[in-house]
Short mmCIF file of C-alpha atoms in Angstrom, two decimals:
data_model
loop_
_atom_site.label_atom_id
_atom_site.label_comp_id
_atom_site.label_asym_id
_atom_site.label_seq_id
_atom_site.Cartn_x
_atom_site.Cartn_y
_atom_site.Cartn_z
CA UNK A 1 -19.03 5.43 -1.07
CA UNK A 2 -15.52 5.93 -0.07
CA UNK A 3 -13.76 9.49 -0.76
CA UNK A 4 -11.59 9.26 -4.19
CA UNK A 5 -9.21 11.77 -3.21
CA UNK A 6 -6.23 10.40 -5.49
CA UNK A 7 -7.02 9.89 -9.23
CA UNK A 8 -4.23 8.73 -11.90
CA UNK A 9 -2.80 11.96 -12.07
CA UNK A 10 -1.53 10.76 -8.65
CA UNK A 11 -0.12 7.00 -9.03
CA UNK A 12 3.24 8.28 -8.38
CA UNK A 13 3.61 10.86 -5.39
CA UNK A 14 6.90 11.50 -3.34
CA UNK A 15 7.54 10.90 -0.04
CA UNK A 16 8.77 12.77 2.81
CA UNK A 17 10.76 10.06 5.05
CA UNK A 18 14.04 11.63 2.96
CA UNK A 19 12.90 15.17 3.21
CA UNK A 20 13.02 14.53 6.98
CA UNK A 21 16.70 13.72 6.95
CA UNK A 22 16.04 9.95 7.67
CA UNK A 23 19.21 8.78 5.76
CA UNK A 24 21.54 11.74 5.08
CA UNK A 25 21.76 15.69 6.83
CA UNK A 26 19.65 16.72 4.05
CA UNK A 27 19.86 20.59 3.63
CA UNK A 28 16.83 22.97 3.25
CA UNK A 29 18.72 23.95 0.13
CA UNK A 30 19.00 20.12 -1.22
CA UNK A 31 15.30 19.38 -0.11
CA UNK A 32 13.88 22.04 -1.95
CA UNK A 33 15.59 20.82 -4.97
CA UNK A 34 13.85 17.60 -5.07
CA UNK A 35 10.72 18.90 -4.23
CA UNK A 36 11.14 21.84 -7.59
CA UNK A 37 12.03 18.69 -9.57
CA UNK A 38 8.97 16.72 -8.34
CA UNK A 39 7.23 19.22 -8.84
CA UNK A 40 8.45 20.34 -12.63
CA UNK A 41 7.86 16.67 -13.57
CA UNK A 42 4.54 16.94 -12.89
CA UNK A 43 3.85 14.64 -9.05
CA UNK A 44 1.11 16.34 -7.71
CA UNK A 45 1.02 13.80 -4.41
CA UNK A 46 2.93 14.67 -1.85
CA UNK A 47 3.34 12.61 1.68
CA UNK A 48 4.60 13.81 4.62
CA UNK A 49 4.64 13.72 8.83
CA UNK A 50 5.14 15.76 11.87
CA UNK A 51 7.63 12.87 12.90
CA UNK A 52 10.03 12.65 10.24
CA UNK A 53 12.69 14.94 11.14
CA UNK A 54 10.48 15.78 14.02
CA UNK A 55 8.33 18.45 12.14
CA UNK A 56 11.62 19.01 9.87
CA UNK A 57 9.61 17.42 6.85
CA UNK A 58 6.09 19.12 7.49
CA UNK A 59 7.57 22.42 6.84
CA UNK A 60 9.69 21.79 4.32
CA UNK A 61 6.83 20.46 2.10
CA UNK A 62 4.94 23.42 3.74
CA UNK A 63 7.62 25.94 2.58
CA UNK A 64 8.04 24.82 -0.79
CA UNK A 65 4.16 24.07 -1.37
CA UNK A 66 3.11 27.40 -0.02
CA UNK A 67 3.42 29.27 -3.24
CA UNK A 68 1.84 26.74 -5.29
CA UNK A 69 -1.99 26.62 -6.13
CA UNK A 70 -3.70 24.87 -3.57
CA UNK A 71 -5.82 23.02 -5.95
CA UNK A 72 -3.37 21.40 -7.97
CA UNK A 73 -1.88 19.40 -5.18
CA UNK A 74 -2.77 16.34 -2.77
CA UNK A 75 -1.26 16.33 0.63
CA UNK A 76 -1.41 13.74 3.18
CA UNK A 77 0.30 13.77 6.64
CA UNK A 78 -0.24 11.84 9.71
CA UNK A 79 -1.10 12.09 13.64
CA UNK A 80 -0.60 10.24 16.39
CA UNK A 81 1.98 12.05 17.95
CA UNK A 82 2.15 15.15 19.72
CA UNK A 83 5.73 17.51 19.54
CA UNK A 84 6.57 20.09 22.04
CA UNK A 85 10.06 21.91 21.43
CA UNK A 86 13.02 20.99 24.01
CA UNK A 87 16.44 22.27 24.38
CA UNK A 88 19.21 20.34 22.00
CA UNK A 89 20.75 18.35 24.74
CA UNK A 90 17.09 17.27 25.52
CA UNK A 91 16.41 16.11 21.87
CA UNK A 92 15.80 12.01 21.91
CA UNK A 93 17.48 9.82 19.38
CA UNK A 94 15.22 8.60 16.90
CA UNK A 95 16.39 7.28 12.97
CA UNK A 96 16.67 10.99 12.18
CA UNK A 97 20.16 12.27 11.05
CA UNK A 98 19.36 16.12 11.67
CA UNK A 99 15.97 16.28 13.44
CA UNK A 100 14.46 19.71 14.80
CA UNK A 101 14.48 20.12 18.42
CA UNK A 102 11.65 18.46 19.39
CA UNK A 103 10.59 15.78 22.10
CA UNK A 104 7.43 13.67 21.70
CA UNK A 105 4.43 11.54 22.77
CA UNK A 106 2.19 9.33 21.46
CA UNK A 107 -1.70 10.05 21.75
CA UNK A 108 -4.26 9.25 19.87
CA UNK A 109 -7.07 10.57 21.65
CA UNK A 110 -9.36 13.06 19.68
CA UNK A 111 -8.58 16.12 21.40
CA UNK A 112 -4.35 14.66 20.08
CA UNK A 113 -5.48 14.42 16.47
CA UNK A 114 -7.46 18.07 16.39
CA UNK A 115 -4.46 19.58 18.02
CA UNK A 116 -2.50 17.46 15.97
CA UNK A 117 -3.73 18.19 12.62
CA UNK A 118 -4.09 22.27 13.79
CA UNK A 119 0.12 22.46 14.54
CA UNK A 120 -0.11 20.77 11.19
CA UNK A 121 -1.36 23.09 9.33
CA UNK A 122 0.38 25.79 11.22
CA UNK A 123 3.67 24.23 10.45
CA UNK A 124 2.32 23.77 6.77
CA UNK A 125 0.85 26.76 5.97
CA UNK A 126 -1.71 25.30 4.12
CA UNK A 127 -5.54 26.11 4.60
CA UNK A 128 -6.76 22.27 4.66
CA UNK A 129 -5.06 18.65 4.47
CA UNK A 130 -6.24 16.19 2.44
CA UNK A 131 -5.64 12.86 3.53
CA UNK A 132 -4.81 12.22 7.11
CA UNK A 133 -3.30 8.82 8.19
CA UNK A 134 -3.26 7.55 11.69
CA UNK A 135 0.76 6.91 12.19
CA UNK A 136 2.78 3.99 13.47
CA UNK A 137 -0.47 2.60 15.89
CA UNK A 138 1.11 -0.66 15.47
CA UNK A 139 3.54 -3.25 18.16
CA UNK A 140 6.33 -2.46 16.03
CA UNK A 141 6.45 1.17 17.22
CA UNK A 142 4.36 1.15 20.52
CA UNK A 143 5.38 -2.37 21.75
CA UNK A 144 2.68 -4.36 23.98
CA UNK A 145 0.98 -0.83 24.60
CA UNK A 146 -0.42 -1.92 21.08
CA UNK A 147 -3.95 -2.91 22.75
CA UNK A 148 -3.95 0.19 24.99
CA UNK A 149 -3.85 2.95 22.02
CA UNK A 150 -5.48 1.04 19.55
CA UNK A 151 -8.53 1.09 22.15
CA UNK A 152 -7.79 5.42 22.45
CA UNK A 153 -7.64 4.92 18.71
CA UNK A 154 -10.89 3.76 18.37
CA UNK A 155 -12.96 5.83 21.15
CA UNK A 156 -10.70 9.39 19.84
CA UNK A 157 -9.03 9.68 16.76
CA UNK A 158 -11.60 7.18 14.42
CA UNK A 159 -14.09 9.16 15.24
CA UNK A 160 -13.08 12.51 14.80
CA UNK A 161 -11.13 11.81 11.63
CA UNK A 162 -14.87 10.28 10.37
CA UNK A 163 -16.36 13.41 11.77
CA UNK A 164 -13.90 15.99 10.09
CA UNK A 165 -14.36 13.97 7.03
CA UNK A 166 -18.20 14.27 6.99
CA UNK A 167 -18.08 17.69 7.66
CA UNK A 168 -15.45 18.46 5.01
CA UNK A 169 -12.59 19.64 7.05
CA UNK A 170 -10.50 16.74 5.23
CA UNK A 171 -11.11 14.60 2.44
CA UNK A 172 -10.04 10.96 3.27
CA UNK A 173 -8.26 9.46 6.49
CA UNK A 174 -6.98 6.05 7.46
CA UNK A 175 -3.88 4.12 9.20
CA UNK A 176 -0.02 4.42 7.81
CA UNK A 177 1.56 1.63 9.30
CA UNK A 178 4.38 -0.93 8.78
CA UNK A 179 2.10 -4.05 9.60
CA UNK A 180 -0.92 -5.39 8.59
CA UNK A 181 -3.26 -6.14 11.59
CA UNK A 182 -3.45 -2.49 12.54
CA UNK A 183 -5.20 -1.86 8.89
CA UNK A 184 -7.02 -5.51 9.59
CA UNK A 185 -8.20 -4.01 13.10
CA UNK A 186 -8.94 -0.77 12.13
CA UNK A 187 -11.57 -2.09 9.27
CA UNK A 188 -13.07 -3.80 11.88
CA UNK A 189 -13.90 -1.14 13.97
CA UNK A 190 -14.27 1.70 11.69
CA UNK A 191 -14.72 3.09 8.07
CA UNK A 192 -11.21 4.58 6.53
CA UNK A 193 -11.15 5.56 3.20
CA UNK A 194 -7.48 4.59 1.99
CA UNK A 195 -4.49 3.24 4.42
CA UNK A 196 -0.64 3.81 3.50
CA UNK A 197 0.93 0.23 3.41
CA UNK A 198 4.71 0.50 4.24
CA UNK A 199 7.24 -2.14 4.36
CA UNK A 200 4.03 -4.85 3.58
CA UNK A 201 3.84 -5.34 -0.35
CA UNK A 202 7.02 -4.76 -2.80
CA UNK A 203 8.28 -7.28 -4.96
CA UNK A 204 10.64 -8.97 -2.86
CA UNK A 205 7.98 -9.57 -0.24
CA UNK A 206 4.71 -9.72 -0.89
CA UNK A 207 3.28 -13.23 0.18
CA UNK A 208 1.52 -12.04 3.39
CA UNK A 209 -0.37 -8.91 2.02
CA UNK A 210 -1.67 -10.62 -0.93
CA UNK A 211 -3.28 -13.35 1.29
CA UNK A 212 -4.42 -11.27 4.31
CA UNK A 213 -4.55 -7.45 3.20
CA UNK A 214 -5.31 -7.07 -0.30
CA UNK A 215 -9.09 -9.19 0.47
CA UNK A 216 -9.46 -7.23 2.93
CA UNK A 217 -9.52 -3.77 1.74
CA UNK A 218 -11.20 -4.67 -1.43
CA UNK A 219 -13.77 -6.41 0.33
CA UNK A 220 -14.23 -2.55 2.66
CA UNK A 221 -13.75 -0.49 -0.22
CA UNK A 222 -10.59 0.83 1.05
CA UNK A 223 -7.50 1.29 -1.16
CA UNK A 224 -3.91 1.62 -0.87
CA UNK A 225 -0.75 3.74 -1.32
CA UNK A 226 2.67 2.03 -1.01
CA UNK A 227 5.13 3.48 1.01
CA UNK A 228 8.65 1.56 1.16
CA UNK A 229 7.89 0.01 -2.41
CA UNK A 230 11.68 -0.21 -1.96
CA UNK A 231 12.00 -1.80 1.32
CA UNK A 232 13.60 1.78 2.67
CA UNK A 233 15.93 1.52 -0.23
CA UNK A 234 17.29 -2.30 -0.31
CA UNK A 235 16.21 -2.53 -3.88
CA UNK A 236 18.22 0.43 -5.04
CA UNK A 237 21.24 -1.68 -3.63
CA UNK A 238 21.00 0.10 -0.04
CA UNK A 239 22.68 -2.01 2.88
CA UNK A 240 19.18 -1.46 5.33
CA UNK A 241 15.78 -3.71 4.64
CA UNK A 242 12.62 -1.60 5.87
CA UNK A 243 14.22 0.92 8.09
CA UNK A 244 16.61 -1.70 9.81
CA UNK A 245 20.37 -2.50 9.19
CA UNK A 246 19.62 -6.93 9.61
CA UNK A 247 18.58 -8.07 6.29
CA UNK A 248 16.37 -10.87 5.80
CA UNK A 249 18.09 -14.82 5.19
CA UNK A 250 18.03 -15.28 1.35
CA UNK A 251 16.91 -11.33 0.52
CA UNK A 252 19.99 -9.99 -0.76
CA UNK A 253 20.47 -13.27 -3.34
CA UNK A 254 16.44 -12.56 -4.43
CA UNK A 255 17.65 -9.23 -4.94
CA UNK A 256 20.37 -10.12 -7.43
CA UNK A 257 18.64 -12.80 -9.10
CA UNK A 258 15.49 -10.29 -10.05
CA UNK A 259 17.82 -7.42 -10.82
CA UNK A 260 19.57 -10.22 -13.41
CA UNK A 261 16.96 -11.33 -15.26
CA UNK A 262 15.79 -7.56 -15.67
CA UNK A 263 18.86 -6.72 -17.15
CA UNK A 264 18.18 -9.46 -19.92
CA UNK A 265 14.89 -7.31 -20.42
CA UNK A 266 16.97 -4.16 -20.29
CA UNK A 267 15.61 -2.89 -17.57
CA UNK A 268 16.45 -2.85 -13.69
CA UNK A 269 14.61 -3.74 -10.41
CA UNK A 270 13.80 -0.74 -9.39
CA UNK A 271 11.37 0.25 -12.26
CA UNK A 272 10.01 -3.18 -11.91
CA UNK A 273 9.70 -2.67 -8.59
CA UNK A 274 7.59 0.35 -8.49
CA UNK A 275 5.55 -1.05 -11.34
CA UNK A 276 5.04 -4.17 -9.53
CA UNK A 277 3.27 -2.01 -6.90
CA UNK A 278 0.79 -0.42 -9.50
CA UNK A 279 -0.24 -3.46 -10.32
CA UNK A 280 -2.04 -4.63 -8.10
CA UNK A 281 -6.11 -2.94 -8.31
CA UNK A 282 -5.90 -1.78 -4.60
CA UNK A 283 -2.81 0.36 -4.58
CA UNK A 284 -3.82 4.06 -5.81
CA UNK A 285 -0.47 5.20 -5.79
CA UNK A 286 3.08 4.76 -4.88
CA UNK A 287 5.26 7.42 -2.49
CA UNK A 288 8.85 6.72 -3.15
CA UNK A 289 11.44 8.88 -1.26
CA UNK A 290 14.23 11.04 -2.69
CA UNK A 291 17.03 13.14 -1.39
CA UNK A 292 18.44 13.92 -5.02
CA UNK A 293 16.57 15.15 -7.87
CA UNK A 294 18.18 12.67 -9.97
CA UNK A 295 16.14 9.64 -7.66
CA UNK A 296 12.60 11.57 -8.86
CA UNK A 297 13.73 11.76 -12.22
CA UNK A 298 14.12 8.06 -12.10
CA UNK A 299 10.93 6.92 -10.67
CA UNK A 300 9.27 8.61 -13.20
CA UNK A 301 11.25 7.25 -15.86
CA UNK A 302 9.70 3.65 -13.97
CA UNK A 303 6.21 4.61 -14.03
CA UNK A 304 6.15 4.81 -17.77
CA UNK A 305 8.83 2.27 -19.28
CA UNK A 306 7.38 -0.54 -21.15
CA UNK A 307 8.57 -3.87 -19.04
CA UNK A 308 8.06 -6.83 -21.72
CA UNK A 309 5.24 -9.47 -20.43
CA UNK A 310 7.46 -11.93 -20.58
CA UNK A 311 9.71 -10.67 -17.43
CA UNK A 312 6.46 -11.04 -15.49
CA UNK A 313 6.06 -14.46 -16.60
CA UNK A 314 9.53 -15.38 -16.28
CA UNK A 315 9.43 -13.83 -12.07
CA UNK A 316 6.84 -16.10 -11.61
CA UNK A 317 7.69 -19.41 -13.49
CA UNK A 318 10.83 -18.74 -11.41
CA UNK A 319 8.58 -18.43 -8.08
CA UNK A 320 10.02 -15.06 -7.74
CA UNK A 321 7.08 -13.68 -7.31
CA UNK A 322 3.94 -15.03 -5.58
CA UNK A 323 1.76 -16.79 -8.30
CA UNK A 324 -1.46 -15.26 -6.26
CA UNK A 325 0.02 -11.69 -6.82
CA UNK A 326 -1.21 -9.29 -9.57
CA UNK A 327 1.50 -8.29 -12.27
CA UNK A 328 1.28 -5.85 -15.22
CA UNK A 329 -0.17 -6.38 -18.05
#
């Protein structure tokens, strides 16, 4: 029996890609803002990462989460990294806009993930995490080392995230990648309980995950939360596509054409986006970023309009969306 750590209290959580300055110099000040108005609209999920803003993001959500009641929250961060503090003019560039002075390593070796998951809680301030995800084990972040940590992968951190699981110290565990044969290889070696998805299943691209990942992870039991249900923000009319400033041939006109016939059903792309997400059985929730309050105050807005049928039906006759794919009902 798999650990059901989010329920439907938690379908829509917020991300902490934002929080870790990934597109703009967010202030502690401005942070905290969207996390009071996630938190005032009632998200109770929270994501976050020692990488984003290179532990920036970690204590942020640990700051502002530190007076709340432990029990009424989910929290999920992610190893597979370890941080040790540098001098500024020994900082590395990464996507970060104002990261923390920090250098880094990748390890995934089980000794990594305890120490790991300790600094996490450290940095937190929390007394346990909830759901820990094994981070960015995948070629498009490690390059042809890809077959050299998944193996320290699956003789360290695996194991010991099963072990901590079974003996309570968290509730749930799995990969949060950008690509599907990491989630594919990791099923086939081990037994997570739910995987964050980024960048594989939104409604402008969903072709590949509905033939490869959603069988799969129904088949182990396993479900999902969607991270990028945006694409990093194309679908809110961003010019970057999953983290990257090349846009896919043909993406920009899919864009407009979905956005247009929304409008005839007077609503946008974005809401339809996030419920798009939702509705397919294996995603358990969906982590959409903010760096204004105003952003959170949308996406909950999206999570409980009432898109007509017919918009569905329409995406589809269209071949806008993949006729395989799940759509609301």
């Amino acid at each position: 029996m798999k650990a059901d750590v989010l329920k439907e209290k938690h379908r829509l959580g917020l991300g902490g890609v934002a929080i870790g300055t990934a597109f703009d110099k967010l202030t502690d000040g401005e942070s905290y803002e969207v996390l009071q108005k996630a938190w005032d609209l009632g998200i109770r999920y929270y994501d976050t990462s020692p990488w984003y803003g290179l532990t920036k993001s970690e204590r942020r959500f640990g700051n502002f989460l530190h007076g709340q009641n432990r029990d009424e929250f989910v929290l999920s961060t992610k190893v597979g990294r370890l941080f040790v503090e540098v001098s500024e003019d020994e900082v590395p560039p990464t996507m970060w806009k104002a990261p923390l002075h920090y250098d880094f390593e990748h390890n995934y070796t089980a000794d990594a993930i305890k120490r790991s998951i300790e600094e996490s809680l450290e940095r937190t301030r929390l007394n346990h995490i909830d759901i820990v995800y094994v981070h960015d084990l995948s070629e498009d972040q490690v390059g042809d080392r890809y077959p050299y940590f998944l193996k320290q992968a699956r003789e360290g951190a695996f194991k010991v995230l099963s072990e901590l699981r079974d003996q309570g110290v968290i509730k749930a565990w799995g990969m949060g990648v950008n690509k599907i044969e990491p989630i594919l290889d990791c099923l086939d070696s081990a037994d997570p309980d739910i995987c964050l998805s980024a960048t594989q299943y939104s409604i402008l691209e969903h072709e590949d995950a509905v033939d490869r990942l959603l069988p799969a992870v129904r088949k182990a039991g396993v479900k999902l939360v969607s991270g990028a249900g945006y694409n990093s923000g194309f679908i809110n009319g961003r010019n970057r596509y999953n983290y990257k400033d090349v846009i896919p041939k043909g993406m920009k006109e899919k864009r407009e054409k979905i956005d247009e016939i929304a409008r005839r059903y007077n609503t946008n792309i974005t809401h339809a986006a996030l419920q798009f997400v939702l509705a397919a059985d294996e995603f358990a929730s969906i982590i959409p970023g903010a760096s204004k309050p105003e952003q959170v105050e949308d996406n909950v807005r999206a999570l409980h309009e009432q898109i007509p049928s017919d918009f569905w039906k329409e995406l589809q006759s269209e071949g806008l969306i993949y006729e395989k794919a799940q759509i609301p009902n």
